[in-house]
CSV table of C-alpha atoms and ligand atoms in Angstrom, one decimal:
chain,number,residue,atom,x,y,z
A,1,UNK,CA,-23.1,2.6,22.9
A,2,UNK,CA,-20.5,0.5,21.2
A,3,UNK,CA,-16.9,0.7,22.4
A,4,UNK,CA,-13.8,0.5,20.3
A,5,UNK,CA,-13.2,-3.2,21.2
A,6,UNK,CA,-16.7,-4.1,20.1
A,7,UNK,CA,-16.3,-2.3,16.8
A,8,UNK,CA,-13.0,-4.1,16.3
A,9,UNK,CA,-14.7,-7.5,16.8
A,10,UNK,CA,-17.5,-6.7,14.4
A,11,UNK,CA,-15.4,-5.5,11.6
A,12,UNK,CA,-13.3,-8.2,9.9
A,13,UNK,CA,-10.7,-6.5,7.8
A,14,UNK,CA,-9.9,-9.6,5.7
A,15,UNK,CA,-13.5,-10.4,5.0
A,16,UNK,CA,-14.1,-6.8,3.9
A,17,UNK,CA,-11.3,-6.9,1.3
A,18,UNK,CA,-12.1,-10.4,0.1
A,19,UNK,CA,-15.7,-9.3,-0.6
A,20,UNK,CA,-14.5,-6.1,-2.4
A,21,UNK,CA,-12.4,-8.1,-4.8
A,22,UNK,CA,-15.0,-10.8,-5.3
A,23,UNK,CA,-17.7,-8.3,-6.2
A,24,UNK,CA,-15.8,-6.0,-8.5
A,25,UNK,CA,-13.4,-6.3,-11.4
A,26,UNK,CA,-9.9,-5.1,-10.5
A,27,UNK,CA,-10.3,-2.4,-13.1
A,28,UNK,CA,-13.6,-1.1,-11.5
A,29,UNK,CA,-12.3,-0.3,-8.0
A,30,UNK,CA,-11.9,3.4,-7.3
A,31,UNK,CA,-8.2,3.2,-6.8
A,32,UNK,CA,-7.5,1.5,-10.1
A,33,UNK,CA,-4.7,3.0,-12.2
A,34,UNK,CA,-4.0,1.8,-15.8
A,35,UNK,CA,-0.5,3.0,-15.5
A,36,UNK,CA,0.8,3.7,-11.9
A,37,UNK,CA,3.3,6.2,-13.2
A,38,UNK,CA,4.0,8.2,-10.1
A,39,UNK,CA,4.8,5.1,-8.0
A,40,UNK,CA,7.0,3.8,-10.7
A,41,UNK,CA,8.8,7.1,-11.2
A,42,UNK,CA,9.5,7.4,-7.5
A,43,UNK,CA,10.8,3.8,-7.3
A,44,UNK,CA,13.1,4.5,-10.3
A,45,UNK,CA,14.2,7.8,-8.7
A,46,UNK,CA,15.7,5.9,-5.7
A,47,UNK,CA,18.5,5.1,-8.2
A,48,UNK,CA,18.7,1.5,-6.9
A,49,UNK,CA,19.8,-1.2,-9.2
A,50,UNK,CA,17.5,-4.0,-10.5
A,51,UNK,CA,18.4,-6.4,-7.7
A,52,UNK,CA,16.9,-4.0,-5.1
A,53,UNK,CA,14.5,-5.8,-2.7
A,54,UNK,CA,11.2,-4.1,-3.2
A,55,UNK,CA,8.0,-4.7,-1.2
A,56,UNK,CA,4.6,-3.3,-2.2
A,57,UNK,CA,2.3,-3.2,0.8
A,58,UNK,CA,-1.3,-3.8,0.0
A,59,UNK,CA,-0.4,-4.1,-3.7
A,60,UNK,CA,-3.7,-5.9,-4.3
A,61,UNK,CA,-4.5,-6.4,-7.9
A,62,UNK,CA,-2.5,-3.2,-8.9
A,63,UNK,CA,-0.6,-3.3,-12.2
A,64,UNK,CA,2.4,-1.7,-10.4
A,65,UNK,CA,3.9,-5.2,-10.1
A,66,UNK,CA,3.7,-5.7,-13.9
A,67,UNK,CA,5.5,-2.4,-14.5
A,68,UNK,CA,8.1,-3.1,-11.8
A,69,UNK,CA,9.0,-6.3,-13.6
A,70,UNK,CA,8.9,-4.6,-17.0
A,71,UNK,CA,11.5,-2.1,-15.7
A,72,UNK,CA,13.8,-5.1,-14.9
A,73,UNK,CA,13.6,-5.3,-11.1
A,74,UNK,CA,14.0,-8.9,-10.1
A,75,UNK,CA,13.4,-9.0,-6.3
A,76,UNK,CA,9.8,-8.0,-5.8
A,77,UNK,CA,7.4,-8.9,-2.9
A,78,UNK,CA,3.7,-8.1,-3.0
A,79,UNK,CA,1.9,-8.3,0.3
A,80,UNK,CA,-1.9,-8.1,0.6
A,81,UNK,CA,-4.5,-9.1,3.1
A,82,UNK,CA,-6.8,-10.4,0.3
A,83,UNK,CA,-6.4,-13.8,-1.3
A,84,UNK,CA,-8.8,-12.7,-4.1
A,85,UNK,CA,-6.7,-9.6,-4.9
A,86,UNK,CA,-3.5,-11.6,-5.1
A,87,UNK,CA,-5.2,-14.2,-7.4
A,88,UNK,CA,-6.4,-11.4,-9.7
A,89,UNK,CA,-2.8,-10.2,-10.0
A,90,UNK,CA,-1.3,-13.6,-10.4
A,91,UNK,CA,-3.8,-14.5,-13.1
A,92,UNK,CA,-3.1,-11.3,-15.1
A,93,UNK,CA,0.7,-11.9,-14.8
A,94,UNK,CA,0.5,-15.5,-15.9
A,95,UNK,CA,3.9,-17.2,-15.8
A,96,UNK,CA,5.5,-13.9,-14.7
A,97,UNK,CA,3.8,-14.2,-11.4
A,98,UNK,CA,6.4,-16.8,-10.4
A,99,UNK,CA,9.0,-14.0,-10.4
A,100,UNK,CA,7.2,-12.4,-7.5
A,101,UNK,CA,7.0,-13.4,-3.8
A,102,UNK,CA,3.3,-13.1,-2.8
A,103,UNK,CA,2.4,-12.7,0.9
A,104,UNK,CA,-1.2,-13.0,2.0
A,105,UNK,CA,-0.9,-11.1,5.2
A,106,UNK,CA,-2.3,-8.3,7.3
A,107,UNK,CA,0.4,-5.7,7.5
A,108,UNK,CA,-0.4,-5.0,11.1
A,109,UNK,CA,0.6,-8.6,11.9
A,110,UNK,CA,3.4,-9.1,9.5
A,111,UNK,CA,7.0,-9.9,10.6
A,112,UNK,CA,9.6,-10.3,7.9
A,113,UNK,CA,12.5,-12.7,7.8
A,114,UNK,CA,14.2,-10.6,5.1
A,115,UNK,CA,14.9,-6.9,4.9
A,116,UNK,CA,14.0,-4.6,2.0
A,117,UNK,CA,15.6,-1.7,0.2
A,118,UNK,CA,12.3,-0.1,-1.0
A,119,UNK,CA,8.9,0.0,0.8
A,120,UNK,CA,6.0,1.1,-1.3
A,121,UNK,CA,2.4,1.7,-0.1
A,122,UNK,CA,-0.3,3.3,-2.1
A,123,UNK,CA,-3.7,3.7,-0.3
A,124,UNK,CA,-3.2,1.2,2.5
A,125,UNK,CA,-1.7,3.0,5.5
A,126,UNK,CA,-4.5,5.5,5.5
A,127,UNK,CA,-7.0,2.7,6.3
A,128,UNK,CA,-5.3,2.3,9.7
A,129,UNK,CA,-7.5,4.6,11.9
A,130,UNK,CA,-6.4,2.9,15.1
A,131,UNK,CA,-3.3,4.2,16.8
A,132,UNK,CA,-2.2,0.7,17.8
A,133,UNK,CA,-2.5,-0.5,14.2
A,134,UNK,CA,-0.5,2.5,13.0
A,135,UNK,CA,2.2,1.8,15.6
A,136,UNK,CA,2.4,-1.9,14.5
A,137,UNK,CA,2.8,-0.9,10.9
A,138,UNK,CA,5.6,1.6,11.7
A,139,UNK,CA,7.3,-1.0,14.0
A,140,UNK,CA,7.1,-3.6,11.2
A,141,UNK,CA,8.4,-1.2,8.6
A,142,UNK,CA,11.3,-0.2,10.8
A,143,UNK,CA,12.3,-3.8,11.3
A,144,UNK,CA,11.8,-4.9,7.7
A,145,UNK,CA,14.0,-2.2,6.2
A,146,UNK,CA,17.7,-1.9,5.8
A,147,UNK,CA,19.4,1.3,7.1
A,148,UNK,CA,19.1,3.9,4.3
A,149,UNK,CA,16.1,2.2,2.7
A,150,UNK,CA,13.6,4.2,0.7
A,151,UNK,CA,10.0,4.5,1.8
A,152,UNK,CA,7.2,5.7,-0.5
A,153,UNK,CA,3.8,6.1,1.1
A,154,UNK,CA,0.8,7.5,-0.8
A,155,UNK,CA,-2.4,8.4,1.1
A,156,UNK,CA,-5.3,10.7,0.7
A,157,UNK,CA,-4.2,14.3,1.4
A,158,UNK,CA,-6.0,16.7,3.7
A,159,UNK,CA,-8.4,17.5,0.9
A,160,UNK,CA,-8.9,13.9,-0.1
A,161,UNK,CA,-12.0,11.8,0.6
A,162,UNK,CA,-12.9,10.9,4.1
A,163,UNK,CA,-13.8,7.3,3.2
A,164,UNK,CA,-12.7,4.7,0.7
A,165,UNK,CA,-14.3,1.4,0.0
A,166,UNK,CA,-16.9,2.3,2.6
A,167,UNK,CA,-14.2,2.6,5.3
A,168,UNK,CA,-13.0,5.6,7.2
A,169,UNK,CA,-9.5,6.8,6.4
A,170,UNK,CA,-7.0,9.1,8.0
A,171,UNK,CA,-5.9,11.9,5.7
A,172,UNK,CA,-2.4,13.2,5.8
A,173,UNK,CA,-0.1,16.1,5.1
A,174,UNK,CA,3.7,15.4,4.8
A,175,UNK,CA,4.0,16.8,8.3
A,176,UNK,CA,1.4,14.6,9.9
A,177,UNK,CA,2.8,11.6,8.0
A,178,UNK,CA,6.2,12.4,9.2
A,179,UNK,CA,5.0,12.7,12.8
A,180,UNK,CA,3.3,9.3,12.8
A,181,UNK,CA,6.3,7.6,11.3
A,182,UNK,CA,8.6,9.1,13.8
A,183,UNK,CA,12.3,9.9,14.0
A,184,UNK,CA,13.6,6.8,12.3
A,185,UNK,CA,12.2,8.1,9.0
A,186,UNK,CA,13.5,11.2,7.4
A,187,UNK,CA,11.2,13.0,5.0
A,188,UNK,CA,13.0,13.5,1.6
A,189,UNK,CA,10.4,14.5,-0.9
A,190,UNK,CA,6.6,15.0,-1.3
A,191,UNK,CA,4.3,15.5,-4.2
A,192,UNK,CA,0.5,15.5,-4.8
A,193,UNK,CA,-1.6,13.9,-7.4
A,194,UNK,CA,-5.2,14.1,-8.5
A,195,UNK,CA,-6.3,10.5,-9.1
A,196,UNK,CA,-9.3,10.1,-11.4
A,197,UNK,CA,-11.4,7.1,-10.4
A,198,UNK,CA,-12.9,4.8,-13.1
A,199,UNK,CA,-16.3,6.5,-12.4
A,200,UNK,CA,-14.7,10.0,-13.0
A,201,UNK,CA,-14.4,11.3,-9.4
A,202,UNK,CA,-11.3,13.2,-8.4
A,203,UNK,CA,-9.3,12.1,-5.3
A,204,UNK,CA,-6.3,14.1,-3.9
A,205,UNK,CA,-3.3,12.0,-3.0
A,206,UNK,CA,-0.1,12.9,-1.3
A,207,UNK,CA,3.1,10.9,-1.9
A,208,UNK,CA,5.7,11.1,0.8
A,209,UNK,CA,9.2,9.7,0.3
A,210,UNK,CA,11.3,8.9,3.4
A,211,UNK,CA,14.7,7.4,4.1
A,212,UNK,CA,15.0,4.8,6.9
A,213,UNK,CA,17.7,6.4,9.1
B,301,LIG,C1,-7.3,0.9,-1.8
B,301,LIG,S1,-6.5,-0.6,-2.2
B,301,LIG,C2,-5.0,-0.1,-2.9
B,301,LIG,C3,-4.4,-1.2,-3.8
B,301,LIG,C4,-3.1,-0.8,-4.5
B,301,LIG,N1,-2.0,-0.4,-3.5
B,301,LIG,C5,-3.2,0.3,-5.5
B,301,LIG,O1,-2.7,1.4,-5.3
B,301,LIG,O2,-3.9,0.0,-6.5
B,301,LIG,C6,-6.0,-1.2,-0.6
B,301,LIG,C7,-5.4,-2.5,-0.6
B,301,LIG,O3,-4.8,-2.8,0.6
B,301,LIG,C8,-5.2,-4.1,1.0
B,301,LIG,N2,-5.2,-4.0,2.5
B,301,LIG,C9,-6.1,-3.3,3.3
B,301,LIG,N3,-5.8,-3.4,4.5
B,301,LIG,C10,-4.7,-4.2,4.6
B,301,LIG,C11,-3.9,-4.7,5.7
B,301,LIG,N4,-4.1,-4.4,6.9
B,301,LIG,N5,-2.8,-5.4,5.4
B,301,LIG,C12,-2.5,-5.8,4.1
B,301,LIG,N6,-3.2,-5.3,3.0
B,301,LIG,C13,-4.3,-4.6,3.3
B,301,LIG,C14,-6.5,-4.4,0.4
B,301,LIG,O4,-6.8,-5.7,0.2
B,301,LIG,C15,-6.3,-3.6,-1.0
B,301,LIG,O5,-5.8,-4.5,-1.9
């Protein structure tokens, strides 16, 4: 029988995501959104001005970056474990890619030299099924945010899929998300969304907005 350590050694997270983005067009992946409206609305609803330091965790090839720039925000960082995903996004954005700070990093190993006003994560945290990885993420997020910063995390909800991209996920309610983030994060607002994948499947998401206390 395999133990957790063996499983960890066999699964290489970076290789997995590089393969995903090298085999599929960015518009074909199940999480693709032509217009990431909810995320954008929640970012705008923070009321922060265009100089707000925003980080999109696991932004991948998402078009959210394009819309954030279109809105006028001028201090955006996109972090993703996958080089291929970042290259997709950079190619699409052309010269505008230079306005963004790109970080090719595993969020569980990330340490930031700067602090952010807005932390956005759609469909990344729920891939962390290991309690140590979840704790690393929360520790990193706590350190990388200014006091009073806004956090927007979207995951599959309790009725959402059990897997994505062939990987197990943890599904959340606002309460369980709040529990895992701990006391440093105060839950402000939640909403649900049915995401329709490019192949027509329906996936239930929950968006949880917190303030870094
Ligand atoms: C399901 S996709 C979501 C992409 C994007 N947030 C969106 O909503 O379209 C998950 C993304 O997270 C990235 N990712 C997965 N695990 C990661 C980790 N530990 N650190 C950083 N990025 C990660 C993947 O490369 C991929 O781009």
